[in-house]
Amino acid sequence: MDVLAQLLYLLRLVIHLIYQISYLWELLKHLFQPRVPFRYPTSKTQRQPRRNQKYSRSYITDPKNRELQHKLLEMLRGDSATAKRLLKHQRQLHKGKSDNWYLEKVIYDLERDRRCL
């Protein structure tokens, strides 16, 4: 009986030793793996607009945009710098809207402000 207890104790020590060796092996494996630089995941369907492209393509080509642009410039008596400044300000306040929306908003605000005078 005493020999059997010693064998079981020895078997338990061997199992514990094997477990510790496998644990150390995993630690060493992670320690000596080559490091890969971290990259944020990007998907092709969700591209960010280019930094140097400030306006969408429809802003230039849409005929309704052209009409609204001409109306805005007429209201400002041809002052394109003021028109750009007003549009830029609306883009900062209301991000993610369409180009037509920005033009209509600036025109609406100008008309509203001029009625108060």
PDB file of N, CA and C in Angstrom, residues 20-85:
ATOM      1  N   GLN A  20       3.880  22.086 -16.411  1.00  0.00           N
ATOM      2  CA  GLN A  20       4.737  23.262 -16.285  1.00  0.00           C
ATOM      3  C   GLN A  20       5.626  23.443 -17.517  1.00  0.00           C
ATOM      4  N   ILE A  21       6.138  22.358 -18.057  1.00  0.00           N
ATOM      5  CA  ILE A  21       6.975  22.434 -19.258  1.00  0.00           C
ATOM      6  C   ILE A  21       6.159  22.939 -20.447  1.00  0.00           C
ATOM      7  N   SER A  22       4.925  22.456 -20.596  1.00  0.00           N
ATOM      8  CA  SER A  22       4.097  22.926 -21.711  1.00  0.00           C
ATOM      9  C   SER A  22       3.750  24.405 -21.544  1.00  0.00           C
ATOM     10  N   TYR A  23       3.540  24.846 -20.312  1.00  0.00           N
ATOM     11  CA  TYR A  23       3.262  26.253 -20.061  1.00  0.00           C
ATOM     12  C   TYR A  23       4.483  27.111 -20.422  1.00  0.00           C
ATOM     13  N   LEU A  24       5.673  26.691 -20.015  1.00  0.00           N
ATOM     14  CA  LEU A  24       6.888  27.419 -20.355  1.00  0.00           C
ATOM     15  C   LEU A  24       7.127  27.425 -21.861  1.00  0.00           C
ATOM     16  N   TRP A  25       6.815  26.334 -22.514  1.00  0.00           N
ATOM     17  CA  TRP A  25       6.973  26.252 -23.967  1.00  0.00           C
ATOM     18  C   TRP A  25       6.096  27.313 -24.666  1.00  0.00           C
ATOM     19  N   GLU A  26       4.855  27.458 -24.220  1.00  0.00           N
ATOM     20  CA  GLU A  26       3.959  28.462 -24.798  1.00  0.00           C
ATOM     21  C   GLU A  26       4.485  29.875 -24.555  1.00  0.00           C
ATOM     22  N   LEU A  27       5.012  30.122 -23.353  1.00  0.00           N
ATOM     23  CA  LEU A  27       5.580  31.440 -23.069  1.00  0.00           C
ATOM     24  C   LEU A  27       6.766  31.739 -23.969  1.00  0.00           C
ATOM     25  N   LEU A  28       7.652  30.774 -24.125  1.00  0.00           N
ATOM     26  CA  LEU A  28       8.824  30.975 -24.976  1.00  0.00           C
ATOM     27  C   LEU A  28       8.433  31.135 -26.438  1.00  0.00           C
ATOM     28  N   LYS A  29       7.416  30.405 -26.860  1.00  0.00           N
ATOM     29  CA  LYS A  29       6.972  30.501 -28.247  1.00  0.00           C
ATOM     30  C   LYS A  29       6.476  31.912 -28.547  1.00  0.00           C
ATOM     31  N   HIS A  30       5.728  32.506 -27.619  1.00  0.00           N
ATOM     32  CA  HIS A  30       5.241  33.872 -27.813  1.00  0.00           C
ATOM     33  C   HIS A  30       6.377  34.892 -27.695  1.00  0.00           C
ATOM     34  N   LEU A  31       7.371  34.566 -26.888  1.00  0.00           N
ATOM     35  CA  LEU A  31       8.472  35.492 -26.685  1.00  0.00           C
ATOM     36  C   LEU A  31       9.350  35.619 -27.924  1.00  0.00           C
ATOM     37  N   PHE A  32       9.540  34.527 -28.644  1.00  0.00           N
ATOM     38  CA  PHE A  32      10.439  34.538 -29.791  1.00  0.00           C
ATOM     39  C   PHE A  32       9.724  34.615 -31.139  1.00  0.00           C
ATOM     40  N   GLN A  33       8.444  34.920 -31.144  1.00  0.00           N
ATOM     41  CA  GLN A  33       7.747  35.105 -32.412  1.00  0.00           C
ATOM     42  C   GLN A  33       8.200  36.403 -33.050  1.00  0.00           C
ATOM     43  N   PRO A  34       8.312  36.441 -34.384  1.00  0.00           N
ATOM     44  CA  PRO A  34       8.674  37.698 -35.031  1.00  0.00           C
ATOM     45  C   PRO A  34       7.552  38.719 -34.857  1.00  0.00           C
ATOM     46  N   ARG A  35       7.918  39.944 -34.619  1.00  0.00           N
ATOM     47  CA  ARG A  35       6.926  40.996 -34.384  1.00  0.00           C
ATOM     48  C   ARG A  35       6.437  41.549 -35.707  1.00  0.00           C
ATOM     49  N   VAL A  36       5.136  41.655 -35.812  1.00  0.00           N
ATOM     50  CA  VAL A  36       4.499  42.213 -36.991  1.00  0.00           C
ATOM     51  C   VAL A  36       3.925  43.564 -36.583  1.00  0.00           C
ATOM     52  N   PRO A  37       4.195  44.629 -37.351  1.00  0.00           N
ATOM     53  CA  PRO A  37       3.636  45.921 -36.960  1.00  0.00           C
ATOM     54  C   PRO A  37       2.118  45.902 -37.011  1.00  0.00           C
ATOM     55  N   PHE A  38       1.500  46.584 -36.059  1.00  0.00           N
ATOM     56  CA  PHE A  38       0.045  46.604 -35.973  1.00  0.00           C
ATOM     57  C   PHE A  38      -0.517  47.514 -37.046  1.00  0.00           C
ATOM     58  N   ARG A  39      -1.551  47.055 -37.712  1.00  0.00           N
ATOM     59  CA  ARG A  39      -2.247  47.860 -38.707  1.00  0.00           C
ATOM     60  C   ARG A  39      -3.724  47.838 -38.391  1.00  0.00           C
ATOM     61  N   TYR A  40      -4.326  48.991 -38.496  1.00  0.00           N
ATOM     62  CA  TYR A  40      -5.758  49.063 -38.278  1.00  0.00           C
ATOM     63  C   TYR A  40      -6.470  48.361 -39.432  1.00  0.00           C
ATOM     64  N   PRO A  41      -7.498  47.585 -39.131  1.00  0.00           N
ATOM     65  CA  PRO A  41      -8.202  46.889 -40.208  1.00  0.00           C
ATOM     66  C   PRO A  41      -8.945  47.873 -41.095  1.00  0.00           C
ATOM     67  N   THR A  42      -8.794  47.679 -42.391  1.00  0.00           N
ATOM     68  CA  THR A  42      -9.509  48.522 -43.346  1.00  0.00           C
ATOM     69  C   THR A  42     -10.268  47.623 -44.298  1.00  0.00           C
ATOM     70  N   SER A  43     -11.459  48.032 -44.625  1.00  0.00           N
ATOM     71  CA  SER A  43     -12.237  47.284 -45.594  1.00  0.00           C
ATOM     72  C   SER A  43     -12.355  48.111 -46.852  1.00  0.00           C
ATOM     73  N   LYS A  44     -12.448  47.461 -47.971  1.00  0.00           N
ATOM     74  CA  LYS A  44     -12.504  48.164 -49.240  1.00  0.00           C
ATOM     75  C   LYS A  44     -13.839  48.865 -49.439  1.00  0.00           C
ATOM     76  N   THR A  45     -14.888  48.418 -48.762  1.00  0.00           N
ATOM     77  CA  THR A  45     -16.199  49.028 -48.938  1.00  0.00           C
ATOM     78  C   THR A  45     -16.334  50.331 -48.165  1.00  0.00           C
ATOM     79  N   GLN A  46     -15.473  50.551 -47.188  1.00  0.00           N
ATOM     80  CA  GLN A  46     -15.613  51.717 -46.331  1.00  0.00           C
ATOM     81  C   GLN A  46     -14.368  52.588 -46.464  1.00  0.00           C
ATOM     82  N   ARG A  47     -14.181  53.176 -47.625  1.00  0.00           N
ATOM     83  CA  ARG A  47     -13.020  54.015 -47.861  1.00  0.00           C
ATOM     84  C   ARG A  47     -13.278  55.426 -47.370  1.00  0.00           C
ATOM     85  N   GLN A  48     -12.237  56.012 -46.846  1.00  0.00           N
ATOM     86  CA  GLN A  48     -12.312  57.398 -46.423  1.00  0.00           C
ATOM     87  C   GLN A  48     -12.056  58.283 -47.638  1.00  0.00           C
ATOM     88  N   PRO A  49     -12.702  59.444 -47.698  1.00  0.00           N
ATOM     89  CA  PRO A  49     -12.433  60.337 -48.829  1.00  0.00           C
ATOM     90  C   PRO A  49     -11.001  60.854 -48.761  1.00  0.00           C
ATOM     91  N   ARG A  50     -10.453  61.163 -49.910  1.00  0.00           N
ATOM     92  CA  ARG A  50      -9.096  61.681 -49.950  1.00  0.00           C
ATOM     93  C   ARG A  50      -9.043  63.020 -49.231  1.00  0.00           C
ATOM     94  N   ARG A  51      -7.913  63.268 -48.606  1.00  0.00           N
ATOM     95  CA  ARG A  51      -7.761  64.496 -47.828  1.00  0.00           C
ATOM     96  C   ARG A  51      -7.769  65.736 -48.718  1.00  0.00           C
ATOM     97  N   ASN A  52      -7.191  65.613 -49.930  1.00  0.00           N
ATOM     98  CA  ASN A  52      -7.122  66.794 -50.775  1.00  0.00           C
ATOM     99  C   ASN A  52      -8.402  67.013 -51.575  1.00  0.00           C
ATOM    100  N   GLN A  53      -9.320  66.069 -51.551  1.00  0.00           N
ATOM    101  CA  GLN A  53     -10.590  66.214 -52.257  1.00  0.00           C
ATOM    102  C   GLN A  53     -11.622  66.740 -51.268  1.00  0.00           C
ATOM    103  N   LYS A  54     -11.945  68.041 -51.373  1.00  0.00           N
ATOM    104  CA  LYS A  54     -12.810  68.670 -50.388  1.00  0.00           C
ATOM    105  C   LYS A  54     -14.283  68.476 -50.705  1.00  0.00           C
ATOM    106  N   TYR A  55     -14.630  68.341 -51.962  1.00  0.00           N
ATOM    107  CA  TYR A  55     -16.021  68.283 -52.345  1.00  0.00           C
ATOM    108  C   TYR A  55     -16.288  67.013 -53.131  1.00  0.00           C
ATOM    109  N   SER A  56     -17.527  66.547 -53.061  1.00  0.00           N
ATOM    110  CA  SER A  56     -17.885  65.358 -53.817  1.00  0.00           C
ATOM    111  C   SER A  56     -17.988  65.703 -55.296  1.00  0.00           C
ATOM    112  N   ARG A  57     -18.002  64.682 -56.118  1.00  0.00           N
ATOM    113  CA  ARG A  57     -18.036  64.875 -57.573  1.00  0.00           C
ATOM    114  C   ARG A  57     -19.347  65.531 -58.000  1.00  0.00           C
ATOM    115  N   SER A  58     -20.436  65.228 -57.314  1.00  0.00           N
ATOM    116  CA  SER A  58     -21.728  65.786 -57.699  1.00  0.00           C
ATOM    117  C   SER A  58     -21.787  67.295 -57.481  1.00  0.00           C
ATOM    118  N   TYR A  59     -20.941  67.814 -56.635  1.00  0.00           N
ATOM    119  CA  TYR A  59     -20.940  69.242 -56.364  1.00  0.00           C
ATOM    120  C   TYR A  59     -20.618  70.028 -57.637  1.00  0.00           C
ATOM    121  N   ILE A  60     -19.781  69.463 -58.489  1.00  0.00           N
ATOM    122  CA  ILE A  60     -19.365  70.152 -59.700  1.00  0.00           C
ATOM    123  C   ILE A  60     -20.290  69.820 -60.866  1.00  0.00           C
ATOM    124  N   THR A  61     -20.754  68.590 -60.980  1.00  0.00           N
ATOM    125  CA  THR A  61     -21.458  68.142 -62.174  1.00  0.00           C
ATOM    126  C   THR A  61     -22.969  68.246 -62.103  1.00  0.00           C
ATOM    127  N   ASP A  62     -23.552  68.306 -60.935  1.00  0.00           N
ATOM    128  CA  ASP A  62     -25.005  68.302 -60.807  1.00  0.00           C
ATOM    129  C   ASP A  62     -25.591  69.624 -61.315  1.00  0.00           C
ATOM    130  N   PRO A  63     -26.545  69.599 -62.284  1.00  0.00           N
ATOM    131  CA  PRO A  63     -27.100  70.852 -62.801  1.00  0.00           C
ATOM    132  C   PRO A  63     -27.851  71.661 -61.739  1.00  0.00           C
ATOM    133  N   LYS A  64     -28.486  70.972 -60.790  1.00  0.00           N
ATOM    134  CA  LYS A  64     -29.178  71.702 -59.724  1.00  0.00           C
ATOM    135  C   LYS A  64     -28.161  72.454 -58.871  1.00  0.00           C
ATOM    136  N   ASN A  65     -26.998  71.837 -58.682  1.00  0.00           N
ATOM    137  CA  ASN A  65     -25.936  72.523 -57.961  1.00  0.00           C
ATOM    138  C   ASN A  65     -25.526  73.795 -58.680  1.00  0.00           C
ATOM    139  N   ARG A  66     -25.423  73.719 -59.987  1.00  0.00           N
ATOM    140  CA  ARG A  66     -25.042  74.900 -60.773  1.00  0.00           C
ATOM    141  C   ARG A  66     -26.047  76.034 -60.567  1.00  0.00           C
ATOM    142  N   GLU A  67     -27.330  75.712 -60.601  1.00  0.00           N
ATOM    143  CA  GLU A  67     -28.357  76.732 -60.399  1.00  0.00           C
ATOM    144  C   GLU A  67     -28.243  77.355 -59.006  1.00  0.00           C
ATOM    145  N   LEU A  68     -28.057  76.494 -57.999  1.00  0.00           N
ATOM    146  CA  LEU A  68     -27.937  77.000 -56.636  1.00  0.00           C
ATOM    147  C   LEU A  68     -26.669  77.832 -56.464  1.00  0.00           C
ATOM    148  N   GLN A  69     -25.582  77.411 -57.114  1.00  0.00           N
ATOM    149  CA  GLN A  69     -24.339  78.178 -57.031  1.00  0.00           C
ATOM    150  C   GLN A  69     -24.524  79.567 -57.636  1.00  0.00           C
ATOM    151  N   HIS A  70     -25.176  79.623 -58.807  1.00  0.00           N
ATOM    152  CA  HIS A  70     -25.407  80.915 -59.452  1.00  0.00           C
ATOM    153  C   HIS A  70     -26.318  81.798 -58.600  1.00  0.00           C
ATOM    154  N   LYS A  71     -27.338  81.201 -57.996  1.00  0.00           N
ATOM    155  CA  LYS A  71     -28.244  81.974 -57.144  1.00  0.00           C
ATOM    156  C   LYS A  71     -27.501  82.541 -55.938  1.00  0.00           C
ATOM    157  N   LEU A  72     -26.626  81.701 -55.328  1.00  0.00           N
ATOM    158  CA  LEU A  72     -25.848  82.158 -54.176  1.00  0.00           C
ATOM    159  C   LEU A  72     -24.908  83.287 -54.573  1.00  0.00           C
ATOM    160  N   LEU A  73     -24.243  83.148 -55.718  1.00  0.00           N
ATOM    161  CA  LEU A  73     -23.335  84.205 -56.153  1.00  0.00           C
ATOM    162  C   LEU A  73     -24.078  85.487 -56.499  1.00  0.00           C
ATOM    163  N   GLU A  74     -25.286  85.361 -57.049  1.00  0.00           N
ATOM    164  CA  GLU A  74     -26.090  86.556 -57.320  1.00  0.00           C
ATOM    165  C   GLU A  74     -26.465  87.258 -56.020  1.00  0.00           C
ATOM    166  N   MET A  75     -26.822  86.458 -54.999  1.00  0.00           N
ATOM    167  CA  MET A  75     -27.193  87.058 -53.718  1.00  0.00           C
ATOM    168  C   MET A  75     -26.001  87.767 -53.071  1.00  0.00           C
ATOM    169  N   LEU A  76     -24.803  87.241 -53.318  1.00  0.00           N
ATOM    170  CA  LEU A  76     -23.603  87.832 -52.726  1.00  0.00           C
ATOM    171  C   LEU A  76     -22.909  88.798 -53.682  1.00  0.00           C
ATOM    172  N   ARG A  77     -23.559  89.090 -54.798  1.00  0.00           N
ATOM    173  CA  ARG A  77     -23.039  90.021 -55.813  1.00  0.00           C
ATOM    174  C   ARG A  77     -21.666  89.603 -56.319  1.00  0.00           C
ATOM    175  N   GLY A  78     -21.529  88.303 -56.570  1.00  0.00           N
ATOM    176  CA  GLY A  78     -20.301  87.773 -57.168  1.00  0.00           C
ATOM    177  C   GLY A  78     -19.148  87.555 -56.220  1.00  0.00           C
ATOM    178  N   ASP A  79     -19.357  87.670 -54.928  1.00  0.00           N
ATOM    179  CA  ASP A  79     -18.282  87.491 -53.953  1.00  0.00           C
ATOM    180  C   ASP A  79     -18.100  85.997 -53.668  1.00  0.00           C
ATOM    181  N   SER A  80     -17.226  85.359 -54.447  1.00  0.00           N
ATOM    182  CA  SER A  80     -17.051  83.905 -54.311  1.00  0.00           C
ATOM    183  C   SER A  80     -16.322  83.541 -53.027  1.00  0.00           C
ATOM    184  N   ALA A  81     -15.463  84.420 -52.522  1.00  0.00           N
ATOM    185  CA  ALA A  81     -14.753  84.128 -51.273  1.00  0.00           C
ATOM    186  C   ALA A  81     -15.739  84.014 -50.108  1.00  0.00           C
ATOM    187  N   THR A  82     -16.724  84.896 -50.077  1.00  0.00           N
ATOM    188  CA  THR A  82     -17.740  84.831 -49.020  1.00  0.00           C
ATOM    189  C   THR A  82     -18.585  83.577 -49.169  1.00  0.00           C
ATOM    190  N   ALA A  83     -18.916  83.215 -50.422  1.00  0.00           N
ATOM    191  CA  ALA A  83     -19.703  82.002 -50.662  1.00  0.00           C
ATOM    192  C   ALA A  83     -18.949  80.775 -50.161  1.00  0.00           C
ATOM    193  N   LYS A  84     -17.659  80.698 -50.472  1.00  0.00           N
ATOM    194  CA  LYS A  84     -16.850  79.560 -50.009  1.00  0.00           C
ATOM    195  C   LYS A  84     -16.776  79.523 -48.487  1.00  0.00           C
ATOM    196  N   ARG A  85     -16.631  80.696 -47.880  1.00  0.00           N
ATOM    197  CA  ARG A  85     -16.540  80.761 -46.421  1.00  0.00           C
ATOM    198  C   ARG A  85     -17.832  80.303 -45.768  1.00  0.00           C
TER     199      ARG A  85
END
